[in-house]
Tab-separated table of C-alpha atoms in Angstrom:
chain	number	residue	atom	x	y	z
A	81	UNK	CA	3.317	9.240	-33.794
A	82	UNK	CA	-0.006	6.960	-34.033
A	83	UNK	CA	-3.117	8.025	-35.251
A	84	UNK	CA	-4.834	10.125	-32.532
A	85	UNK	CA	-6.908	7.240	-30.180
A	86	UNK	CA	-8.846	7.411	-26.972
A	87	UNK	CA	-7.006	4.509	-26.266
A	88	UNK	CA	-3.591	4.493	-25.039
A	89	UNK	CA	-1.200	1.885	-25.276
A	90	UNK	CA	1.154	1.163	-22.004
A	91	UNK	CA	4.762	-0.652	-21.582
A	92	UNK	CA	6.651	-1.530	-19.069
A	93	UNK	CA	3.987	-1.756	-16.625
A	94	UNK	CA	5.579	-3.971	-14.026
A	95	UNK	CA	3.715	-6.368	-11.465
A	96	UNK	CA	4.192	-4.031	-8.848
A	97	UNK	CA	1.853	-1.267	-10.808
A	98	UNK	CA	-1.599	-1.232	-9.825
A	99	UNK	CA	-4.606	-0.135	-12.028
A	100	UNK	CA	-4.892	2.851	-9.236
A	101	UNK	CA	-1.371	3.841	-9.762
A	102	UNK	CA	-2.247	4.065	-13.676
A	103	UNK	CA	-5.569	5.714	-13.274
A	104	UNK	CA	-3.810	8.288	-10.942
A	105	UNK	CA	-0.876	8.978	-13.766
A	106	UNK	CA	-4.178	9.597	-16.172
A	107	UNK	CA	-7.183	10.840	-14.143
A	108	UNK	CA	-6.058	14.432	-14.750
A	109	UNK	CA	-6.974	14.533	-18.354
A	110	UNK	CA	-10.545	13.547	-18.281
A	111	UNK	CA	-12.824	10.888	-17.262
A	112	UNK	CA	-11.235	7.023	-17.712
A	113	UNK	CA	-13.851	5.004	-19.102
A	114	UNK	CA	-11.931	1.519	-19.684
A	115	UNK	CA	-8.429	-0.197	-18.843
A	116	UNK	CA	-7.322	-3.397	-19.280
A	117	UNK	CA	-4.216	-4.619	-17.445
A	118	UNK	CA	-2.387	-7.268	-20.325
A	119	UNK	CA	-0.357	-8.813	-17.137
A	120	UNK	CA	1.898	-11.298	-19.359
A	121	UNK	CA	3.371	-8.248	-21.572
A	122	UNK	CA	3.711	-6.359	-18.735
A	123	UNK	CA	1.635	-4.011	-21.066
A	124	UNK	CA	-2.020	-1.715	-20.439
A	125	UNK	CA	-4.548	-0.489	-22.441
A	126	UNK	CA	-6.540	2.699	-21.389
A	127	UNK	CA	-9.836	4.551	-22.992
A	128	UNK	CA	-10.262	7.515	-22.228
A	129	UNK	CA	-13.654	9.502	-22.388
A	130	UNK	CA	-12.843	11.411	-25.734
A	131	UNK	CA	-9.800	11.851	-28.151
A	132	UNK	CA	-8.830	15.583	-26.844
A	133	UNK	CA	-8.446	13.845	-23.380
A	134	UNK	CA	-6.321	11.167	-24.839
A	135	UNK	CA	-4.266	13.767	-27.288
A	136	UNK	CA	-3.979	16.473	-23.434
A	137	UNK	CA	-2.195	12.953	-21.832
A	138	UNK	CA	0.071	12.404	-24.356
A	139	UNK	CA	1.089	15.876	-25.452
A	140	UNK	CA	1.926	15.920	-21.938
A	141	UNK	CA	4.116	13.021	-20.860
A	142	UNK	CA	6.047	13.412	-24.479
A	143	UNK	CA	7.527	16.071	-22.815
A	144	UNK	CA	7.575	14.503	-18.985
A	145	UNK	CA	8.730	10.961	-18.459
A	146	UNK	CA	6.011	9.010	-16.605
A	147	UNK	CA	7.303	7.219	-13.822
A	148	UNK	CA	5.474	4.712	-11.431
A	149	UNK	CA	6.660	3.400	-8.592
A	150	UNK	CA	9.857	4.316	-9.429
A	151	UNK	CA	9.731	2.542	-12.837
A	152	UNK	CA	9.308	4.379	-16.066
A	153	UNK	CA	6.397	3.133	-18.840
A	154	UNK	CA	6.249	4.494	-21.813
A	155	UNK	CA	2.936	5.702	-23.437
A	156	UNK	CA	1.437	5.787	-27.109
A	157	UNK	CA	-1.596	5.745	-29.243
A	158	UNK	CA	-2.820	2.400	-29.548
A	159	UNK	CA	-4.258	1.044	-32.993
A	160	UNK	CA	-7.253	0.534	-31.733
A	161	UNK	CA	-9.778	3.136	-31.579
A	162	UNK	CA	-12.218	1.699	-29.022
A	163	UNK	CA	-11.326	-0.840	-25.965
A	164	UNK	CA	-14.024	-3.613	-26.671
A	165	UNK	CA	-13.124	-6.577	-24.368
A	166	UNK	CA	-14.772	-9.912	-23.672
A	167	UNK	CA	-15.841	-8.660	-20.070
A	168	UNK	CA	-18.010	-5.675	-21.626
A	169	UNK	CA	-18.986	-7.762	-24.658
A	170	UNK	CA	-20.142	-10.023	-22.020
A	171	UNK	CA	-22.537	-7.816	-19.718
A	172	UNK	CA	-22.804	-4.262	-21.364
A	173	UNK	CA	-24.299	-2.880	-24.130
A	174	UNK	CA	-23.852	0.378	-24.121
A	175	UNK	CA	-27.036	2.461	-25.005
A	176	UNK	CA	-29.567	0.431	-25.256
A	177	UNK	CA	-32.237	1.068	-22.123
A	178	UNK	CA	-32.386	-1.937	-19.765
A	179	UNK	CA	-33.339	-1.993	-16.250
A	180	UNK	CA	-30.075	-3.259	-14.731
A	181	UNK	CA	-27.261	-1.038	-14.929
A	182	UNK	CA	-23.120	-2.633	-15.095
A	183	UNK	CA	-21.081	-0.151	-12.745
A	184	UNK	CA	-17.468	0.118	-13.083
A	185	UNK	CA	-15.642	2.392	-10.288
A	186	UNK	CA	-12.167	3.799	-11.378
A	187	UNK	CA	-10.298	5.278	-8.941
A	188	UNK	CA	-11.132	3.498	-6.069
A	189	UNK	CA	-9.786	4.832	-2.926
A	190	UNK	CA	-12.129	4.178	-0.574
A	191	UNK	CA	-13.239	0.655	-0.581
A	192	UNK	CA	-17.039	0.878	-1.695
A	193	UNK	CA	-19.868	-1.881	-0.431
A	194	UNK	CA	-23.411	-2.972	-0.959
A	195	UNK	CA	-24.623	-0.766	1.405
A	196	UNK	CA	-22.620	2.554	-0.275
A	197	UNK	CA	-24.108	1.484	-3.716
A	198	UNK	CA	-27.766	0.975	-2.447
A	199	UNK	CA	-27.026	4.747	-0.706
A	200	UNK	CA	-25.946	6.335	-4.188
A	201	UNK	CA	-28.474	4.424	-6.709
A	202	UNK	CA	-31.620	4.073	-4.390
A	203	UNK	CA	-32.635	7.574	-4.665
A	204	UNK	CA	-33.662	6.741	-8.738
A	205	UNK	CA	-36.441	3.989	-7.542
A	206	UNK	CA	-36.216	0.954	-5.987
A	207	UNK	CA	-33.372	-1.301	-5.975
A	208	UNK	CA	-34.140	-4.719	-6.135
A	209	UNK	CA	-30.573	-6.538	-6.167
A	210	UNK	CA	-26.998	-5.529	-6.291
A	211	UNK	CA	-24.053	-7.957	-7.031
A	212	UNK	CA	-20.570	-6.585	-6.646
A	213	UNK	CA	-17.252	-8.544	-8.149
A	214	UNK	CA	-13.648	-7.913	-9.175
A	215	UNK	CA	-12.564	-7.622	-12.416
A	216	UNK	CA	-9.184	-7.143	-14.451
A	217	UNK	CA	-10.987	-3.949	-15.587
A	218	UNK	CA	-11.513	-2.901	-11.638
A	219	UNK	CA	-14.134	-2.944	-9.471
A	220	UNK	CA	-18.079	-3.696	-10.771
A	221	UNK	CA	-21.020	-3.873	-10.059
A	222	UNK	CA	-24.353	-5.374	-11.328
A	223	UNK	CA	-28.020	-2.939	-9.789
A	224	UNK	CA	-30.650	-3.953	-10.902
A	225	UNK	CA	-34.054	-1.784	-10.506
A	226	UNK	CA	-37.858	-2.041	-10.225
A	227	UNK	CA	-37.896	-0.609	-13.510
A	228	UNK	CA	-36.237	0.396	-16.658
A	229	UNK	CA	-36.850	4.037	-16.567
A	230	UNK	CA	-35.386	3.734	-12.581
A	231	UNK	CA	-32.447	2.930	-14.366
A	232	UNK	CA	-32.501	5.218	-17.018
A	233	UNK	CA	-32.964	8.236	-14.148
A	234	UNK	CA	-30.027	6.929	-12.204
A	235	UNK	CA	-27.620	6.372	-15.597
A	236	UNK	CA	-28.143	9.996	-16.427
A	237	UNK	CA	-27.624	11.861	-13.237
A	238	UNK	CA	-24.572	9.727	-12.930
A	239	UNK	CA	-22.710	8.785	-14.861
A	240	UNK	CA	-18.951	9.968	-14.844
A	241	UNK	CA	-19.416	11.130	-10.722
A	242	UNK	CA	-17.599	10.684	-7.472
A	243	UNK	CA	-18.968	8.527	-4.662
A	244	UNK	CA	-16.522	10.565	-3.100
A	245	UNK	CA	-14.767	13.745	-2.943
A	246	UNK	CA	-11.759	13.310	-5.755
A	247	UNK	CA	-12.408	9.568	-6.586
A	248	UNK	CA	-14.559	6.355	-7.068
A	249	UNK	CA	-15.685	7.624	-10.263
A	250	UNK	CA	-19.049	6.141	-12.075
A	251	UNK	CA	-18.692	4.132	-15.421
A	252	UNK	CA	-22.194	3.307	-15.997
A	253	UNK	CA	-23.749	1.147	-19.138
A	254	UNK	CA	-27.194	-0.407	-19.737
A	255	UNK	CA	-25.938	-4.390	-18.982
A	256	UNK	CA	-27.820	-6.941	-21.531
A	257	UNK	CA	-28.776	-9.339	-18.392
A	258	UNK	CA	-32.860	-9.409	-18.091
A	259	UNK	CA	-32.399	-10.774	-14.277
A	260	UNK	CA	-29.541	-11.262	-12.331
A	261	UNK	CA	-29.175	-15.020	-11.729
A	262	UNK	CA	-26.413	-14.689	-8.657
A	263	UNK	CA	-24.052	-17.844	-8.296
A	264	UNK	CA	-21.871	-18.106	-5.741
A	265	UNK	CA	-18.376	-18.628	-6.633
A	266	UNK	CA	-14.999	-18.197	-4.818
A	267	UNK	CA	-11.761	-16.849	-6.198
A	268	UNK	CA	-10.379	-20.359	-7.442
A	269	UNK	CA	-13.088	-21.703	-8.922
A	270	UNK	CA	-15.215	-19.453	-10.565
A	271	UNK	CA	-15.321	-20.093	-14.225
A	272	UNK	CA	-16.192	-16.151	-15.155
A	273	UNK	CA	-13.325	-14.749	-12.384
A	274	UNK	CA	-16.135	-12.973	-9.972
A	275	UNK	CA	-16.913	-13.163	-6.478
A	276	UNK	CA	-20.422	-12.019	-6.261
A	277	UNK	CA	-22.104	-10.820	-2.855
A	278	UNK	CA	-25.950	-10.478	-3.462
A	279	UNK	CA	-28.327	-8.261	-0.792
A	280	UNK	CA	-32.117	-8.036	-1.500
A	281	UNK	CA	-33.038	-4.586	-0.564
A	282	UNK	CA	-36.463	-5.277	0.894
A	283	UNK	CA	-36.873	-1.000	0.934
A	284	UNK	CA	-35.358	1.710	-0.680
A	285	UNK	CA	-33.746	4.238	2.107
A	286	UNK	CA	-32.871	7.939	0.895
A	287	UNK	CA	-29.328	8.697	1.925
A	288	UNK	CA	-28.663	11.423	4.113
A	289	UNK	CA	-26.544	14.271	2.546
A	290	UNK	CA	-23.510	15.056	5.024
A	291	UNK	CA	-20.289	17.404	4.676
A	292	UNK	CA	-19.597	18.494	1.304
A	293	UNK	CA	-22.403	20.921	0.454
A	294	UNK	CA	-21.384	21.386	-3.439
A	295	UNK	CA	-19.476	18.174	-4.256
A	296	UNK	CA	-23.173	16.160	-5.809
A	297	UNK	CA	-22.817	12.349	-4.406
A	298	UNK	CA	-19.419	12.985	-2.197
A	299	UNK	CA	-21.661	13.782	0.112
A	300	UNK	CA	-21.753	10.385	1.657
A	301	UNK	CA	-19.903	9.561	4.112
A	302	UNK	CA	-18.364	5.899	4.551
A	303	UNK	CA	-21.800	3.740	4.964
A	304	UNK	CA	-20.759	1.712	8.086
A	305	UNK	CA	-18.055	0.660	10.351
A	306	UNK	CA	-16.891	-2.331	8.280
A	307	UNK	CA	-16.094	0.016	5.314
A	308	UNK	CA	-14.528	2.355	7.518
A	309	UNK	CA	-12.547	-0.259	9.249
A	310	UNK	CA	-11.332	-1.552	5.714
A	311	UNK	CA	-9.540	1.806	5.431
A	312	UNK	CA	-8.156	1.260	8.709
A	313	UNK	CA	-6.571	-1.869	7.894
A	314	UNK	CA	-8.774	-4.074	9.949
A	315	UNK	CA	-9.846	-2.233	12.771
A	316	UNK	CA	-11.053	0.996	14.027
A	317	UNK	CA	-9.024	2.860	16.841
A	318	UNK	CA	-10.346	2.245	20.066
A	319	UNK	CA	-13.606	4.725	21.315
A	320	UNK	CA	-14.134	5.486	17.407
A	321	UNK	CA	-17.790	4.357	16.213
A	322	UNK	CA	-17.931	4.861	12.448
A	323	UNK	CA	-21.709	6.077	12.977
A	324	UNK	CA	-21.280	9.903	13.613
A	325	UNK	CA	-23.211	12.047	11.254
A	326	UNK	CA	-22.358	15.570	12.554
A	327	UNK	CA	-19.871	17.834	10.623
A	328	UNK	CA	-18.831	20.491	12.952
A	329	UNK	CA	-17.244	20.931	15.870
A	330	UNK	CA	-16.616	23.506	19.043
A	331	UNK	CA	-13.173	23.833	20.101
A	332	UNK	CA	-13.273	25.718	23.350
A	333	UNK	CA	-10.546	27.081	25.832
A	334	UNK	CA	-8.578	28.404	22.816
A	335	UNK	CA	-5.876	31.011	23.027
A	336	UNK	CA	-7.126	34.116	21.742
A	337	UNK	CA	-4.179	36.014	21.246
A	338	UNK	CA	-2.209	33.291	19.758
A	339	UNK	CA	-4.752	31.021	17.810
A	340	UNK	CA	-5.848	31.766	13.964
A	341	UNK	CA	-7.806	29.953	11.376
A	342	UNK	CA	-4.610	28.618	9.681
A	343	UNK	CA	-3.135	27.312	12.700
A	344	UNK	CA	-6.806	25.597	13.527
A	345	UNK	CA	-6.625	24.383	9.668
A	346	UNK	CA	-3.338	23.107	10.444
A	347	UNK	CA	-4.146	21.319	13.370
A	348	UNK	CA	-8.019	19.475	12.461
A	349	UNK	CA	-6.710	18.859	9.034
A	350	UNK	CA	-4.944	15.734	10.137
A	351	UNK	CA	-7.663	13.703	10.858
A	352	UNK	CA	-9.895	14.938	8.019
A	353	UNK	CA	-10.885	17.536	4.843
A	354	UNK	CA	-11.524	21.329	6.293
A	355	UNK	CA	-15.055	22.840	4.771
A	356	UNK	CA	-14.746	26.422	6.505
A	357	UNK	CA	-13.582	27.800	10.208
A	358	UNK	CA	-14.828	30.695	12.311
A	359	UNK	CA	-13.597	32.153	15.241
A	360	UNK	CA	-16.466	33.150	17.302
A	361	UNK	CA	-16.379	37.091	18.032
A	362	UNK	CA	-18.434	37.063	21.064
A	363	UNK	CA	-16.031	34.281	22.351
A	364	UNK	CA	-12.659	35.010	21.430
A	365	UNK	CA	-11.464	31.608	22.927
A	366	UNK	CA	-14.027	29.609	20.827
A	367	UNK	CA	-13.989	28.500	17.402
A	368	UNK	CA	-16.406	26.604	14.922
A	369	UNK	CA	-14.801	23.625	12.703
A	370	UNK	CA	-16.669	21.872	9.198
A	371	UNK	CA	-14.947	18.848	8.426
A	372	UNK	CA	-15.955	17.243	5.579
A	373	UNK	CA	-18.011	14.225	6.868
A	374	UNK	CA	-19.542	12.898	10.570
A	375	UNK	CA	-16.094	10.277	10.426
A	376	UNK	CA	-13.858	13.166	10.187
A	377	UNK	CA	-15.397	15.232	12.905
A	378	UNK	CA	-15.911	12.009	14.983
A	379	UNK	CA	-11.754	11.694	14.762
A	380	UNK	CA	-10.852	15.247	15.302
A	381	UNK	CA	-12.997	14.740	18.442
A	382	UNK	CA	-11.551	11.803	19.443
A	383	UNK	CA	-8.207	12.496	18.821
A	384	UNK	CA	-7.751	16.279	19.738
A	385	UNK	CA	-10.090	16.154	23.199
A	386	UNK	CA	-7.621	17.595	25.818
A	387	UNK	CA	-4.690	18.410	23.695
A	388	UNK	CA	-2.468	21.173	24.846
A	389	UNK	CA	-1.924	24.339	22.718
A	390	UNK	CA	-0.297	27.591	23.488
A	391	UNK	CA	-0.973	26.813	27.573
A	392	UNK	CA	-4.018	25.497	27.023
A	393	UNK	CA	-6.205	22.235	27.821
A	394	UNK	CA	-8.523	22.543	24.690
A	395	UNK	CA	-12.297	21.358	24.714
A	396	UNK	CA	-13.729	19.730	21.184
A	397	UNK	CA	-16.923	18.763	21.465
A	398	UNK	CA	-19.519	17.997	18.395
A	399	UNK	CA	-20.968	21.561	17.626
A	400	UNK	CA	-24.806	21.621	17.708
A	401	UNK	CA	-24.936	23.479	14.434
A	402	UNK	CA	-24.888	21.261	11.135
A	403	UNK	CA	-22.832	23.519	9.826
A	404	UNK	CA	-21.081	26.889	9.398
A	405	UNK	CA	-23.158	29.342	7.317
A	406	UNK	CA	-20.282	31.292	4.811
A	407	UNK	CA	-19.975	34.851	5.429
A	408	UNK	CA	-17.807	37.751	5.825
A	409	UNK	CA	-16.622	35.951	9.478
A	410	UNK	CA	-16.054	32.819	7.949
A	411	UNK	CA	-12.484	31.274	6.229
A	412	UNK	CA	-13.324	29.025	3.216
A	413	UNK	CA	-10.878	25.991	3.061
A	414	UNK	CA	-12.956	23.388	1.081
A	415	UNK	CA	-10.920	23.850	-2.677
A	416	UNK	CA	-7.863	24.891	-0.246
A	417	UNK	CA	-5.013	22.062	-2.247
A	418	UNK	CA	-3.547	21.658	1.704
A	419	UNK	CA	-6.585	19.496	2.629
A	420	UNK	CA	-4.957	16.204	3.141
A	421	UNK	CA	-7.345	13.874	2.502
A	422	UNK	CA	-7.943	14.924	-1.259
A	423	UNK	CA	-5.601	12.277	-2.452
A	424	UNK	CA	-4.820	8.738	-0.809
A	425	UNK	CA	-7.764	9.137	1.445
A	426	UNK	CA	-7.607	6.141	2.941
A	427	UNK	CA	-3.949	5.956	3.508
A	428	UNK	CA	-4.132	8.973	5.892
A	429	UNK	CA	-6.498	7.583	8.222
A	430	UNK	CA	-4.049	5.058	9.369
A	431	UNK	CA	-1.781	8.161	10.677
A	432	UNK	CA	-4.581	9.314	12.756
A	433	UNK	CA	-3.857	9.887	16.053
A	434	UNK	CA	-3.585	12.331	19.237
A	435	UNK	CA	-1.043	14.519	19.545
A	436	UNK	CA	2.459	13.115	20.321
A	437	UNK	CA	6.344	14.641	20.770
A	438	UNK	CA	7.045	13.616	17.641
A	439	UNK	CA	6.643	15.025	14.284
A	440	UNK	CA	7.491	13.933	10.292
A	441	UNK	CA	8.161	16.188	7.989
A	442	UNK	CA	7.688	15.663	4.410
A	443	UNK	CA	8.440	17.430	0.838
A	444	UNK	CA	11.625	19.007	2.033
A	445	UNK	CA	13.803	20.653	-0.491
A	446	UNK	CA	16.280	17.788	-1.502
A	447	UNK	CA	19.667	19.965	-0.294
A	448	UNK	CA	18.061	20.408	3.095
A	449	UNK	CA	19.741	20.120	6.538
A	450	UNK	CA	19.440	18.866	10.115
A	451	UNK	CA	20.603	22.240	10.833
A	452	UNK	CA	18.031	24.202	8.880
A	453	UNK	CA	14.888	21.884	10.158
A	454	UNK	CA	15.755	22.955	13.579
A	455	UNK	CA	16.585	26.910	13.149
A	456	UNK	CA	13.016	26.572	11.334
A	457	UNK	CA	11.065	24.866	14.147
A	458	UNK	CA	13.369	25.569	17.627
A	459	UNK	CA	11.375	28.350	18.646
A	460	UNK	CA	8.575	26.326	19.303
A	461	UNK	CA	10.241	23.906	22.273
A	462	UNK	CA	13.021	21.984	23.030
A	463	UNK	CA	14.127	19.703	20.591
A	464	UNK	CA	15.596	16.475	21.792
A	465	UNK	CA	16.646	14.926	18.352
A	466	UNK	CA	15.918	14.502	14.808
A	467	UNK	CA	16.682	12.878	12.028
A	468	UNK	CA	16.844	13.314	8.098
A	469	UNK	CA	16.312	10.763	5.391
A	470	UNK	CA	15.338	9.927	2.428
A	471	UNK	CA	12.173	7.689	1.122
A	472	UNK	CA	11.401	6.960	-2.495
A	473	UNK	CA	13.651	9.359	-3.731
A	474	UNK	CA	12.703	12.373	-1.331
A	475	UNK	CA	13.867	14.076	2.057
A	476	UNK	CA	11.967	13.300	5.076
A	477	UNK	CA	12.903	14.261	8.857
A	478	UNK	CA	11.559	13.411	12.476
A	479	UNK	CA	12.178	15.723	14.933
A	480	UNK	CA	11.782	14.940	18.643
A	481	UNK	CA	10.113	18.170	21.035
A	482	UNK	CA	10.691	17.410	24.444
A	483	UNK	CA	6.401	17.177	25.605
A	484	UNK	CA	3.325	16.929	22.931
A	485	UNK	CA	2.525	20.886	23.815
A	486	UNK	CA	5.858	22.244	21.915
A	487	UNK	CA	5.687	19.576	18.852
A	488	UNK	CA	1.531	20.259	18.570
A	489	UNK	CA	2.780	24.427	18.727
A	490	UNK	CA	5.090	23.849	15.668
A	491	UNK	CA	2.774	21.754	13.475
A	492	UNK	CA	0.196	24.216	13.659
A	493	UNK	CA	2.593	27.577	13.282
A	494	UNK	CA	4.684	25.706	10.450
A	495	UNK	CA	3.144	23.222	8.814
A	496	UNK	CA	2.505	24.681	5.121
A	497	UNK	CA	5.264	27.161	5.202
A	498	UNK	CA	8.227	27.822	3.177
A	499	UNK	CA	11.512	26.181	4.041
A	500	UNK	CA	14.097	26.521	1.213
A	501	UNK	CA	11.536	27.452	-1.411
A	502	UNK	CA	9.314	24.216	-0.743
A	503	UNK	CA	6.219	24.391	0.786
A	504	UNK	CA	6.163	21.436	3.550
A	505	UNK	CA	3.646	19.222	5.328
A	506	UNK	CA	4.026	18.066	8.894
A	507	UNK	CA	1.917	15.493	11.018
A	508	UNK	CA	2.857	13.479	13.941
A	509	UNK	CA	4.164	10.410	13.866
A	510	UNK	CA	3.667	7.218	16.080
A	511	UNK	CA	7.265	6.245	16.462
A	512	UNK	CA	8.162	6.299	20.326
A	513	UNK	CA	11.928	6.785	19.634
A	514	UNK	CA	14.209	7.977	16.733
A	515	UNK	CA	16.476	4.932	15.860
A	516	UNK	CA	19.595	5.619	13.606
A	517	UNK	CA	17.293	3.338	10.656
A	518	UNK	CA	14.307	4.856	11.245
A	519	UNK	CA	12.297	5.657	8.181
């Protein structure tokens, strides 16, 4: 083997691999501070933070074959022991104080705006222009502040953070630029590959803290509509504003004898990261949900108003508490690993939606049956039909309840449980009908 590096040298990274699919295969060993994606070799370089980060990856997939995609690259100590690349050469210098900063976000899952930098940098002093472009090392941007101790203040509270909760991590340098001259280029035509956007903030606005209470700058939720709509797709469903700001909600008309935290969890988790639950004592049919930001709760309201459950219409309103103070009452679910929006964030908000007779099951043990999916779920309705098959290498099923009450009654009483020694997720899904090539 190579001389121990913080960079690593990847092959056989095909054109369908994206520089999110390689920081996910590497994000677990430490922070990511460079990659460079050599297209034509089919080939990637990767820094990480430190060399025991570097050494934890590849002690790791010696003995595990990385795959991506379906494809398997193959990883090893590159000769170089620092990434320098034109790019950085170009606008960073590294330590040297300087009042505009060069941002680099790895693990971009959310897509992340003007307006969402302004909200995280602003707090350090005043921003006077941000310029945002696209880069073979990711996504950057240029901030530059009032002053150069602004930017000094805002470089050491955070560098290496999360805009949000699990990813959009912070590579920040000192940039060499004295003012940002912004030039307007498209795509095609730019000579240095950017396409800049340039706001003027004409006043620095202090961002609100929502959701999260321990998770430092994840406390943001998506800064407007547009950004949220991004993660859509393109749109936002119908009746769904994108401005809500308030974390918890009252569901109301519960069943008392038949409803529990889990099942809740279960149930509000689908449109959004659980922070805690309580039950309310005093009102055993009435229950207190956190979700993790005002978007989230603004969904789970949307979506679940009126759903049936265990003979029940239930009410879900926005709760006029900000949120649910932890005590003995109270069940914690915020480092719970069955929130489902820790990972691929944005990809789960496009499977948003109210409760239908249909659900999908996922991570199935691999020798399941149509026979054992139903024994596991028939005692929650009729079920009309289902179907098993496989995706990227792994069982999936649908299974068809005969109304929305029985199907919304199994997700909550078996989603997370064991079936053939795997743990397994269900949601529901938007397909109408089960066809004999449905995926």
């Amino acid at each position: 083997m190579a001389e121990a590096s913080k960079v690593i040298h990847v092959r056989n990274v095909g054109h369908e691999i994206s520089e999110n699919d390689l920081l996910q295969l590497f994000q677990p060993f430490g922070v990511i501070t460079k990659l460079v994606m050599l297209r034509a070799k089919n080939q990637a370089l990767l820094q990480m933070q430190d060399i025991p980060s570097a050494i934890n990856a590849m002690q790791f997939y010696t003995n595990v074959q990385p795959t991506i995609r379906g494809r398997n690259v193959y990883v090893q100590f590159s000769s170089h022991q620092e990434l320098t690349t034109m790019d950085q050469n170009a606008q960073g210098r590294g330590d040297e104080p300087n009042r505009i900063l060069l941002v680099t976000i790895h693990h971009m899952l959310y897509p992340i705006t003007v307006e969402v930098l302004h909200q995280v940098f602003s707090p350090h002093g005043f921003v006077e222009k941000i310029v945002t472009f696209q880069k073979s090392a990711g996504f950057q941007a240029l901030i530059q502040y009032q002053g150069r101790q602004n930017a000094i203040s805002a470089r050491t509270s955070l560098q290496g953070r999360n805009i949000y909760d699990g990813c959009c991590q912070l590579d920040i340098q000192f940039s060499n630029l004295d003012e940002l001259q912004v030039h307007y280029n498209n795509e095609r035509s730019s000579i240095l590959g950017m396409v800049m956007q340039e706001v003027c903030m004409p006043e620095a606005r202090v961002a609100r803290a929502v959701g999260f209470p321990q998770v430092g700058i994840a406390q943001f939720m998506m800064a407007n509509a547009a950004a949220i709509a991004a993660a859509f797709g393109g749109g936002l469903p119908p009746g769904i504003s994108g401005t809500n700001d308030r974390c918890t909600v009252l569901v109301s008309n519960l069943n008392p004898d038949r409803i529990d935290e889990d099942k809740l969890f279960n149930l509000f988790s689908l449109y959004g990261n659980i922070v805690r639950i309580k039950l309310l004592r005093n009102k055993p049919d009435h229950a207190l949900v956190q979700m993790g930001d005002g978007f989230q709760a603004e969904l789970a309201v949307h979506f679940l108003k009126g759903a049936m459950l265990f003979g029940k219409r239930l009410e879900v309103n926005f709760s006029k508490h900000p949120n649910i103070t932890q005590g003995t009452d109270t069940h914690e679910y915020m480092n719970s690993n069955l929130n489902r929006f820790n990972r691929h964030a944005a990809k789960n908000y496009r499977y948003c939606c109210s409760p239908t007779k249909m659900v999908h099951l996922s991570t199935l043990p691999q020798d399941v049956t149509e026979e054992e999916i139903v024994n596991h779920l028939a005692e929650h309705g009729t079920i009309v039909n289902t179907k098993l098959f496989e995706m990227n290498g792994k069982k999936q099923a649908l299974v068809m309840f005969e109304n929305e009450e029985q199907a919304t009654e199994a997700l909550v009483s078996k989603h997370a449980t064991s079936l053939g020694g795997s743990i397994i997720r269900i949601s529901f899904s938007q397909l109408q009908t089960i066809r004999e090539n449905s995926q």
